[in-house]
Coordinates of C-alpha atoms in Angstrom, one line a residue:
Chain P
M1 CA 0.0 0.0 0.0
N2 CA 1.5 3.3 -1.1
N3 CA 0.0 6.5 0.3
E4 CA 2.7 8.8 -1.0
K5 CA 1.6 11.8 -3.0
V6 CA 1.8 11.1 -6.7
W7 CA 3.4 14.1 -8.5
T8 CA 1.9 14.9 -11.9
A9 CA 2.6 17.1 -14.8
G10 CA 0.8 18.3 -17.9
L11 CA 2.4 19.2 -21.3
V12 CA 1.2 21.7 -23.9
V13 CA 2.9 21.2 -27.3
I14 CA 2.5 24.4 -29.3
G15 CA 2.9 24.5 -33.0
D16 CA 1.1 24.4 -36.3
E17 CA 3.9 22.2 -37.7
I18 CA 2.8 19.3 -35.4
L19 CA -0.9 19.7 -36.2
S20 CA -0.2 19.8 -40.0
G21 CA 1.8 16.6 -39.8
R22 CA 4.9 18.3 -41.2
T23 CA 7.0 17.6 -38.1
A24 CA 6.7 14.5 -36.0
D25 CA 6.8 15.5 -32.4
K26 CA 9.7 14.2 -30.3
N27 CA 9.2 16.3 -27.2
I28 CA 6.4 14.2 -25.7
A29 CA 8.5 11.1 -25.4
Q30 CA 11.6 13.1 -24.4
I31 CA 9.8 15.0 -21.6
A32 CA 7.8 12.0 -20.5
S33 CA 11.0 9.9 -20.0
W34 CA 12.7 12.7 -18.2
L35 CA 9.7 13.2 -15.9
Q36 CA 9.7 9.5 -15.0
V37 CA 13.2 9.8 -13.7
Q38 CA 12.2 12.8 -11.6
G39 CA 9.4 10.8 -10.0
I40 CA 6.7 12.8 -11.8
R41 CA 4.0 11.3 -13.9
L42 CA 3.0 12.9 -17.2
A43 CA -0.7 12.8 -16.9
E44 CA -1.9 14.6 -20.0
V45 CA -0.7 16.3 -23.2
R46 CA -2.4 18.8 -25.4
V47 CA -1.2 19.8 -28.8
V48 CA -2.5 23.2 -29.8
A49 CA -2.0 25.6 -32.7
D50 CA 0.0 28.9 -32.7
D51 CA -3.1 30.7 -31.5
M52 CA -3.3 33.0 -28.4
D53 CA -6.6 31.7 -27.1
A54 CA -5.8 28.0 -27.8
I55 CA -2.5 28.2 -25.9
A56 CA -4.0 30.2 -23.0
G57 CA -6.9 27.8 -22.7
A58 CA -4.8 24.7 -22.6
V59 CA -2.3 26.3 -20.2
N60 CA -4.9 27.4 -17.7
A61 CA -6.6 24.0 -17.8
L62 CA -3.4 22.0 -17.2
R63 CA -1.5 24.3 -14.8
T64 CA -4.3 24.0 -12.3
A65 CA -5.0 20.3 -12.8
Y66 CA -1.4 19.1 -12.3
D67 CA 1.6 19.9 -10.1
Y68 CA 3.7 21.1 -13.0
L69 CA 3.0 22.3 -16.5
F70 CA 5.5 22.1 -19.4
T71 CA 5.2 23.8 -22.8
T72 CA 7.3 23.2 -25.9
G73 CA 7.5 25.5 -28.9
G74 CA 6.8 29.1 -29.8
I75 CA 9.6 30.8 -27.8
G76 CA 11.9 31.7 -30.8
P77 CA 12.4 35.0 -32.6
T78 CA 9.8 35.0 -35.3
H79 CA 6.2 36.3 -35.6
D80 CA 4.7 32.9 -35.0
D81 CA 6.4 32.6 -31.6
I82 CA 3.7 33.8 -29.3
T83 CA 3.9 31.4 -26.3
V84 CA 5.2 34.1 -23.9
D85 CA 2.4 36.5 -24.8
A86 CA -0.2 33.7 -24.5
I87 CA 1.0 32.6 -21.1
A88 CA 1.3 36.1 -19.8
A89 CA -2.3 36.7 -20.9
A90 CA -3.3 33.4 -19.3
L91 CA -1.7 34.4 -16.0
G92 CA -2.8 38.1 -16.2
V93 CA 0.7 39.5 -16.0
D94 CA 2.7 41.8 -18.3
V95 CA 5.4 40.7 -20.8
V96 CA 8.7 42.2 -19.8
I97 CA 12.3 42.0 -21.0
H98 CA 14.3 39.9 -18.5
P99 CA 17.6 41.7 -17.9
Q100 CA 19.6 38.5 -17.5
A101 CA 18.2 37.0 -20.6
R102 CA 19.0 40.2 -22.5
A103 CA 22.6 40.0 -21.2
M104 CA 22.9 36.3 -22.3
L105 CA 21.6 37.1 -25.8
E106 CA 23.9 40.2 -26.1
D107 CA 26.8 38.0 -25.2
Y108 CA 25.7 35.2 -27.5
Y109 CA 25.2 37.4 -30.5
K110 CA 28.0 39.9 -30.0
D111 CA 30.2 38.3 -32.7
K112 CA 27.4 37.1 -35.0
P113 CA 26.1 38.8 -38.1
G114 CA 23.3 41.2 -37.3
G115 CA 24.0 41.3 -33.6
L116 CA 21.1 41.5 -31.1
N117 CA 18.4 42.8 -33.4
D118 CA 14.7 43.3 -32.5
A119 CA 13.7 39.8 -33.5
R120 CA 16.4 38.2 -31.4
L121 CA 15.5 40.5 -28.5
R122 CA 12.1 38.9 -28.5
M123 CA 13.7 35.9 -27.0
A124 CA 14.5 37.9 -23.8
R125 CA 10.7 38.6 -23.3
V126 CA 9.2 36.7 -20.3
P127 CA 5.9 36.8 -18.4
D128 CA 6.6 39.2 -15.5
G129 CA 7.9 37.3 -12.4
A130 CA 9.7 34.6 -14.4
D131 CA 13.1 33.0 -13.9
L132 CA 15.3 31.6 -16.6
I133 CA 16.3 28.0 -17.5
P134 CA 19.8 28.0 -18.9
N135 CA 20.4 26.6 -22.4
A136 CA 24.0 26.1 -23.5
M137 CA 23.1 25.4 -27.1
S138 CA 21.5 28.5 -28.6
G139 CA 21.9 31.3 -26.0
A140 CA 18.1 31.7 -25.7
P141 CA 17.0 30.5 -22.3
G142 CA 13.9 28.5 -21.3
I143 CA 11.5 30.2 -18.9
R144 CA 10.1 29.2 -15.5
H145 CA 7.1 31.0 -14.0
G146 CA 5.8 29.3 -10.8
N147 CA 4.9 25.8 -11.8
I148 CA 5.1 26.5 -15.5
F149 CA 8.2 25.6 -17.6
L150 CA 8.5 27.0 -21.1
M151 CA 10.8 24.9 -23.3
A152 CA 11.9 25.1 -26.9
G153 CA 10.3 23.4 -29.9
V154 CA 13.7 22.1 -31.2
P155 CA 14.1 18.8 -29.3
A156 CA 17.9 19.2 -28.9
I157 CA 17.5 22.6 -27.2
T158 CA 14.7 21.2 -24.9
A159 CA 17.1 18.4 -24.0
Q160 CA 19.6 21.1 -22.8
M161 CA 16.9 22.8 -20.8
L162 CA 15.8 19.6 -19.1
H163 CA 19.4 18.9 -18.3
G164 CA 19.5 22.2 -16.5
L165 CA 16.4 21.3 -14.5
T166 CA 17.4 17.8 -13.5
G167 CA 17.0 17.1 -9.8
Q168 CA 15.5 20.5 -9.1
L169 CA 11.8 19.6 -9.1
E170 CA 10.1 17.9 -6.2
G171 CA 8.8 14.4 -7.2
G172 CA 7.8 11.2 -5.6
A173 CA 9.1 7.6 -5.9
P174 CA 10.1 7.0 -9.5
L175 CA 7.8 4.5 -11.3
M176 CA 9.9 1.4 -11.9
V177 CA 9.4 -0.5 -15.1
E178 CA 10.1 -4.1 -16.3
T179 CA 9.3 -5.5 -19.7
V180 CA 8.6 -9.2 -20.6
G181 CA 8.5 -10.0 -24.3
C182 CA 6.7 -13.0 -25.8
W183 CA 6.2 -14.3 -29.3
T184 CA 2.4 -14.6 -28.9
A185 CA -0.7 -12.9 -30.0
E186 CA -1.6 -10.7 -27.0
S187 CA -5.2 -12.0 -27.4
E188 CA -4.0 -15.5 -26.4
V189 CA -2.7 -14.4 -23.0
A190 CA -5.1 -11.5 -22.2
E191 CA -6.6 -13.3 -19.2
I192 CA -3.2 -14.0 -17.7
L193 CA -2.3 -10.3 -17.9
R194 CA -5.6 -9.2 -16.3
E195 CA -5.1 -11.7 -13.4
V196 CA -1.5 -10.7 -12.7
E197 CA -2.4 -7.0 -12.6
K198 CA -5.3 -7.7 -10.3
A199 CA -3.2 -9.7 -7.9
H200 CA -0.6 -6.9 -7.5
E201 CA -1.9 -3.7 -5.9
G202 CA -0.7 -0.5 -7.6
C203 CA 0.8 -2.4 -10.4
Q204 CA -0.1 -1.6 -14.1
I205 CA 0.5 -3.9 -17.0
G206 CA 0.4 -2.6 -20.5
S207 CA 0.4 -4.9 -23.6
Y208 CA 2.1 -3.7 -26.7
P209 CA 1.7 -6.0 -29.7
F210 CA 3.9 -5.9 -32.8
F211 CA 4.4 -7.6 -36.1
R212 CA 8.0 -8.3 -37.0
E213 CA 9.6 -10.6 -39.5
G214 CA 6.2 -12.0 -40.3
R215 CA 5.5 -13.0 -36.7
T216 CA 3.2 -11.8 -34.0
G217 CA 4.6 -10.8 -30.7
A218 CA 3.9 -8.5 -27.7
N219 CA 5.8 -6.8 -25.0
F220 CA 4.2 -6.6 -21.6
V221 CA 5.3 -3.6 -19.6
I222 CA 4.9 -3.8 -15.9
R223 CA 5.1 -0.7 -13.7
S224 CA 5.1 -0.1 -10.0
T225 CA 6.6 2.4 -7.5
S226 CA 7.4 -0.6 -5.3
R227 CA 10.4 -2.8 -6.2
D228 CA 8.9 -5.8 -4.3
V229 CA 5.5 -5.6 -6.1
L230 CA 7.2 -5.2 -9.4
E231 CA 9.4 -8.2 -9.0
S232 CA 6.5 -10.4 -7.7
A233 CA 4.4 -9.3 -10.7
V234 CA 7.2 -10.1 -13.2
D235 CA 7.8 -13.5 -11.6
T236 CA 4.1 -14.4 -11.6
L237 CA 3.7 -13.3 -15.2
C238 CA 6.8 -15.4 -16.3
E239 CA 5.5 -18.4 -14.4
A240 CA 2.1 -18.2 -16.0
L241 CA 3.6 -17.8 -19.5
A242 CA 5.9 -20.8 -18.9
E243 CA 2.9 -22.9 -17.8
T244 CA 1.3 -22.3 -21.2
G245 CA 4.5 -23.6 -22.9
R246 CA 5.4 -20.2 -24.4
D247 CA 8.9 -18.8 -24.6
F248 CA 9.3 -15.4 -23.0
T249 CA 12.1 -12.9 -22.9
P250 CA 12.7 -10.9 -19.7
G251 CA 13.8 -7.4 -20.8
G252 CA 11.5 -7.5 -23.8
I253 CA 11.8 -8.3 -27.4
Chain J
M1 CA -11.2 36.3 -49.5
N2 CA -12.3 32.8 -48.6
N3 CA -15.7 32.3 -46.9
E4 CA -15.8 28.6 -47.2
K5 CA -16.4 26.5 -44.1
V6 CA -13.2 25.3 -42.5
W7 CA -13.6 21.7 -41.5
T8 CA -11.8 20.7 -38.3
A9 CA -10.9 17.6 -36.4
G10 CA -9.7 16.7 -32.9
L11 CA -7.6 13.7 -32.0
V12 CA -7.4 11.8 -28.7
V13 CA -4.4 9.6 -28.4
I14 CA -5.0 7.0 -25.7
G15 CA -2.3 5.2 -24.0
D16 CA 0.0 5.0 -20.9
E17 CA 2.8 3.9 -23.2
I18 CA 2.9 7.4 -24.8
L19 CA 2.7 9.3 -21.5
S20 CA 5.5 7.2 -20.0
G21 CA 7.8 7.9 -22.9
R22 CA 8.1 4.2 -23.7
T23 CA 6.6 4.6 -27.2
A24 CA 7.1 7.7 -29.4
D25 CA 3.7 8.5 -31.0
K26 CA 3.5 8.2 -34.7
N27 CA -0.2 8.6 -35.1
I28 CA -0.4 12.3 -34.7
A29 CA 1.7 13.1 -37.7
Q30 CA 0.1 10.3 -39.7
I31 CA -3.5 11.4 -39.0
A32 CA -2.6 15.1 -39.4
S33 CA -1.1 14.5 -42.9
W34 CA -4.1 12.4 -44.0
L35 CA -6.6 14.9 -42.7
Q36 CA -4.8 17.7 -44.7
V37 CA -5.4 15.8 -47.9
Q38 CA -9.1 15.4 -47.0
G39 CA -9.4 19.2 -46.6
I40 CA -9.8 18.9 -42.8
R41 CA -7.6 20.7 -40.3
L42 CA -6.4 19.0 -37.2
A43 CA -7.1 21.6 -34.6
E44 CA -6.2 20.0 -31.3
V45 CA -4.7 16.7 -29.9
R46 CA -5.0 15.4 -26.4
V47 CA -2.9 12.5 -25.1
V48 CA -4.6 10.8 -22.1
A49 CA -4.0 7.7 -20.0
D50 CA -5.8 4.4 -20.1
D51 CA -8.4 5.7 -17.7
M52 CA -12.2 5.8 -18.3
D53 CA -12.8 9.3 -17.0
A54 CA -9.8 10.8 -18.7
I55 CA -10.8 9.3 -22.1
A56 CA -14.5 10.2 -21.7
G57 CA -13.6 13.8 -20.7
A58 CA -11.3 14.4 -23.6
V59 CA -13.7 12.7 -26.1
N60 CA -16.7 14.8 -24.9
A61 CA -14.7 18.0 -25.1
L62 CA -13.3 17.5 -28.6
R63 CA -16.3 15.8 -30.3
T64 CA -18.4 18.9 -29.6
A65 CA -15.7 21.4 -30.4
Y66 CA -14.8 20.1 -33.9
D67 CA -16.5 18.5 -36.9
Y68 CA -14.7 15.2 -36.5
L69 CA -13.0 13.3 -33.6
F70 CA -10.4 10.6 -34.0
T71 CA -9.0 8.4 -31.3
T72 CA -6.1 6.0 -31.4
G73 CA -5.3 3.2 -29.1
G74 CA -7.1 1.0 -26.6
I75 CA -9.2 -1.1 -29.0
G76 CA -7.3 -4.3 -28.7
P77 CA -8.0 -7.6 -26.8
T78 CA -6.4 -6.9 -23.5
H79 CA -7.6 -5.6 -20.1
D80 CA -6.0 -2.2 -20.7
D81 CA -8.1 -1.7 -23.9
I82 CA -11.0 0.3 -22.6
T83 CA -11.6 2.9 -25.3
V84 CA -14.9 1.4 -26.4
D85 CA -16.2 1.3 -22.9
A86 CA -15.1 4.9 -22.2
I87 CA -16.6 6.3 -25.4
A88 CA -19.9 4.4 -24.8
A89 CA -20.0 6.0 -21.3
A90 CA -19.2 9.4 -22.8
L91 CA -22.1 9.0 -25.3
G92 CA -24.5 7.4 -22.8
V93 CA -25.0 4.3 -24.9
D94 CA -24.5 0.6 -24.2
V95 CA -21.6 -1.5 -25.4
V96 CA -22.8 -4.3 -27.8
I97 CA -21.2 -7.0 -29.9
H98 CA -21.3 -5.9 -33.6
P99 CA -22.5 -8.9 -35.6
Q100 CA -20.4 -8.1 -38.6
A101 CA -17.3 -7.5 -36.5
R102 CA -17.9 -10.8 -34.9
A103 CA -18.1 -12.5 -38.3
M104 CA -14.9 -10.8 -39.5
L105 CA -13.1 -12.0 -36.4
E106 CA -14.5 -15.5 -36.6
D107 CA -13.2 -15.7 -40.2
Y108 CA -9.8 -14.2 -39.3
Y109 CA -9.2 -16.5 -36.4
K110 CA -10.7 -19.7 -37.7
D111 CA -7.4 -21.2 -38.7
K112 CA -5.3 -19.6 -35.9
P113 CA -4.3 -21.2 -32.5
G114 CA -6.9 -20.5 -29.8
G115 CA -9.6 -19.5 -32.3
L116 CA -12.0 -16.7 -31.4
N117 CA -11.6 -16.7 -27.6
D118 CA -13.2 -14.2 -25.1
A119 CA -10.3 -11.8 -25.3
R120 CA -10.4 -11.6 -29.1
L121 CA -14.2 -11.3 -29.0
R122 CA -13.6 -8.0 -27.1
M123 CA -12.5 -6.6 -30.4
A124 CA -16.1 -7.0 -31.7
R125 CA -17.5 -4.7 -29.0
V126 CA -18.7 -1.3 -30.1
P127 CA -20.7 1.6 -28.7
D128 CA -24.3 0.8 -29.7
G129 CA -25.1 2.4 -33.1
A130 CA -21.6 2.2 -34.5
D131 CA -20.4 1.2 -38.0
L132 CA -17.2 -0.6 -38.8
I133 CA -14.1 0.7 -40.6
P134 CA -12.4 -2.2 -42.4
N135 CA -8.8 -3.2 -41.6
A136 CA -7.2 -5.7 -43.9
M137 CA -4.2 -6.2 -41.7
S138 CA -5.4 -7.7 -38.4
G139 CA -9.0 -8.6 -38.8
A140 CA -10.1 -6.2 -36.0
P141 CA -12.0 -3.3 -37.5
G142 CA -11.9 0.3 -36.6
I143 CA -15.2 1.8 -35.4
R144 CA -17.2 4.8 -36.5
H145 CA -20.0 6.3 -34.3
G146 CA -21.4 9.5 -35.7
N147 CA -18.5 12.0 -36.0
I148 CA -16.2 9.8 -33.9
F149 CA -13.6 7.5 -35.5
L150 CA -11.8 4.9 -33.3
M151 CA -8.5 3.8 -34.7
A152 CA -5.8 1.4 -33.6
G153 CA -2.7 2.3 -31.6
V154 CA -0.4 0.4 -33.9
P155 CA 0.4 2.9 -36.6
A156 CA 0.4 0.4 -39.5
I157 CA -3.1 -0.7 -38.6
T158 CA -4.3 2.8 -38.3
A159 CA -2.8 3.5 -41.8
Q160 CA -5.1 0.7 -43.1
M161 CA -8.1 2.2 -41.4
L162 CA -7.4 5.6 -42.8
H163 CA -7.0 4.1 -46.3
G164 CA -10.5 2.7 -45.8
L165 CA -11.9 6.1 -45.0
T166 CA -10.1 8.1 -47.7
G167 CA -12.5 10.3 -49.6
Q168 CA -15.5 9.5 -47.4
L169 CA -15.4 12.5 -45.1
E170 CA -16.7 15.9 -46.1
G171 CA -14.0 18.5 -46.1
G172 CA -13.1 21.9 -47.6
A173 CA -10.4 23.1 -49.9
P174 CA -7.2 21.3 -49.0
L175 CA -4.6 23.6 -47.5
M176 CA -1.7 23.8 -50.0
V177 CA 1.8 24.1 -48.7
E178 CA 5.1 25.3 -50.2
T179 CA 8.5 25.4 -48.4
V180 CA 11.4 27.7 -48.9
G181 CA 14.7 26.8 -47.2
C182 CA 17.5 29.3 -46.4
W183 CA 20.9 29.0 -44.8
T184 CA 20.2 31.8 -42.3
A185 CA 19.4 32.3 -38.7
E186 CA 15.6 32.8 -38.6
S187 CA 16.2 35.7 -36.3
E188 CA 17.9 37.6 -39.2
V189 CA 14.8 37.4 -41.5
A190 CA 12.0 37.5 -38.9
E191 CA 10.8 40.9 -40.1
I192 CA 10.6 39.7 -43.7
L193 CA 8.4 36.7 -42.7
R194 CA 6.1 38.9 -40.7
E195 CA 5.6 41.3 -43.6
V196 CA 5.0 38.7 -46.3
E197 CA 2.4 36.9 -44.1
K198 CA 0.6 40.2 -43.3
A199 CA 0.5 41.1 -47.1
H200 CA -1.2 37.8 -48.0
E201 CA -4.7 37.3 -46.5
G202 CA -5.4 33.8 -45.1
C203 CA -1.7 32.8 -45.6
Q204 CA 0.3 31.4 -42.7
I205 CA 4.1 31.3 -42.6
G206 CA 5.8 29.0 -40.1
S207 CA 9.6 29.2 -39.5
Y208 CA 11.4 26.0 -38.6
P209 CA 15.0 26.5 -37.7
F210 CA 17.6 23.7 -37.7
F211 CA 21.3 23.1 -37.0
R212 CA 22.9 20.8 -39.5
E213 CA 26.6 20.2 -40.4
G214 CA 27.5 23.0 -38.0
R215 CA 25.4 25.5 -39.8
T216 CA 22.2 27.4 -39.0
G217 CA 19.3 27.2 -41.4
A218 CA 15.6 27.5 -41.5
N219 CA 12.7 26.2 -43.6
F220 CA 9.8 28.6 -44.1
V221 CA 6.5 26.8 -44.6
I222 CA 3.8 28.8 -46.4
R223 CA 0.2 27.6 -46.3
S224 CA -2.9 28.8 -48.0
T225 CA -6.1 27.3 -49.4
S226 CA -5.7 29.5 -52.5
R227 CA -3.1 28.6 -55.1
D228 CA -2.8 32.2 -56.2
V229 CA -2.2 33.6 -52.7
L230 CA 0.3 30.8 -52.0
E231 CA 2.3 31.5 -55.2
S232 CA 2.3 35.2 -54.6
A233 CA 3.5 34.7 -51.0
V234 CA 6.3 32.4 -52.1
D235 CA 7.4 34.8 -54.9
T236 CA 7.4 37.8 -52.5
L237 CA 9.4 35.8 -49.9
C238 CA 12.0 34.7 -52.4
E239 CA 12.4 38.2 -53.8
A240 CA 12.8 39.6 -50.3
L241 CA 15.4 36.9 -49.4
A242 CA 17.3 37.6 -52.7
E243 CA 17.4 41.3 -51.9
T244 CA 19.3 40.6 -48.7
G245 CA 21.9 38.6 -50.7
R246 CA 20.9 35.3 -49.2
D247 CA 20.7 32.0 -51.1
F248 CA 17.4 30.3 -50.8
T249 CA 16.1 26.9 -51.9
P250 CA 12.5 26.5 -53.2
G251 CA 11.2 23.2 -51.9
G252 CA 13.1 23.5 -48.7
I253 CA 16.5 22.3 -47.4

């Protein structure tokens, strides 16, 4: 029995390029994996267009529903980068130039063609009251305002910002995960999965079928915040699969 | 000036495997691209856990906000596949066995080990009043109920279901897209982008920076439902980039 607080986060992915299908999002998986290590569960994601009302609506819904809210996208120098404005509007605060962000950008652009022009200075704008999240890659920082974290759309830059935040957010016990793979149609072992999950409190078992080399298989992913519960569930599942005469692969296929 | 109705869709991606970061979603980009060809704009995506209330809440929000609602995931044979139940609950209808789905599954499994067992028969369950969307790949059909389309979590199966739906949904003029690439920091040409967009009504320009081979570049993606507006915007942008002495690449880099 685990009565610890479960820490949760929401994520708002901002960008027409995702909704048009032009760009396949990589930030959901990246942020989800990072949050797991921090002991925080990603509870919901919304992908919205580059639109003030859509961004503000999603941000206000998720920042109140979960402990933390992350956003990706829309913090660059061009006209379609409106995340700061939309979040300031959602919070009812002004947009201001952050002096430290300005200094970072002045330094970054001092030897580059064009210098710190108006477009680049847009990247020093923050909702009033915000702190910065360092980013070694492009000079433009991420932004933190209360429980809201504004990250870049470019996954490599967001990776830098996450690195800067690692270990700084309060979380709970990390969810531990084990995978068991089996060359079987998941539909042949569905009852086994259901029973093992039911017998292990707080344990979740997901079933992820695949077709590979002309064969049907599935990975069963078992999750728990308790090492003991997790190990017992894995052992019980492997025993039950063995009883049916199936080969299984701890660690997954 | 374009007074045509803009057709819109929402998408609910269902699955703990996406929120845990275990699986990188591929259905958002796949469905978004397919919708563009049908003349339907993907307006919002929500990713939710395998949880009845979370699914029903997202489904009810998006099915009323947009013309069409798609879901992916949670329609397989295992205990964590609860999409049909959650959507039936959201709609206030019963879950029933669809006779045609049952027949399709009986046929598909007649020569396979285990036959049509209880778990597999789960895949014939639909919200009362639903029609089927054929799927040549796995025997289990997708499900249509009014403006709601339930697709698989496995991207290759969803591709089959989309193929079965191609040309069947009412949409508007497809959004046409052109890309212009340029080896420049986007922040050096931000003002040009803003002005070209402003001068072309109903035209959207997105700027997507990248770092490649140690150099900074960006692709500018211009969208319009009018071929004339699109061509004029592309020409104006290319002329403006040429005036600054920059090389640009129609079609993108």
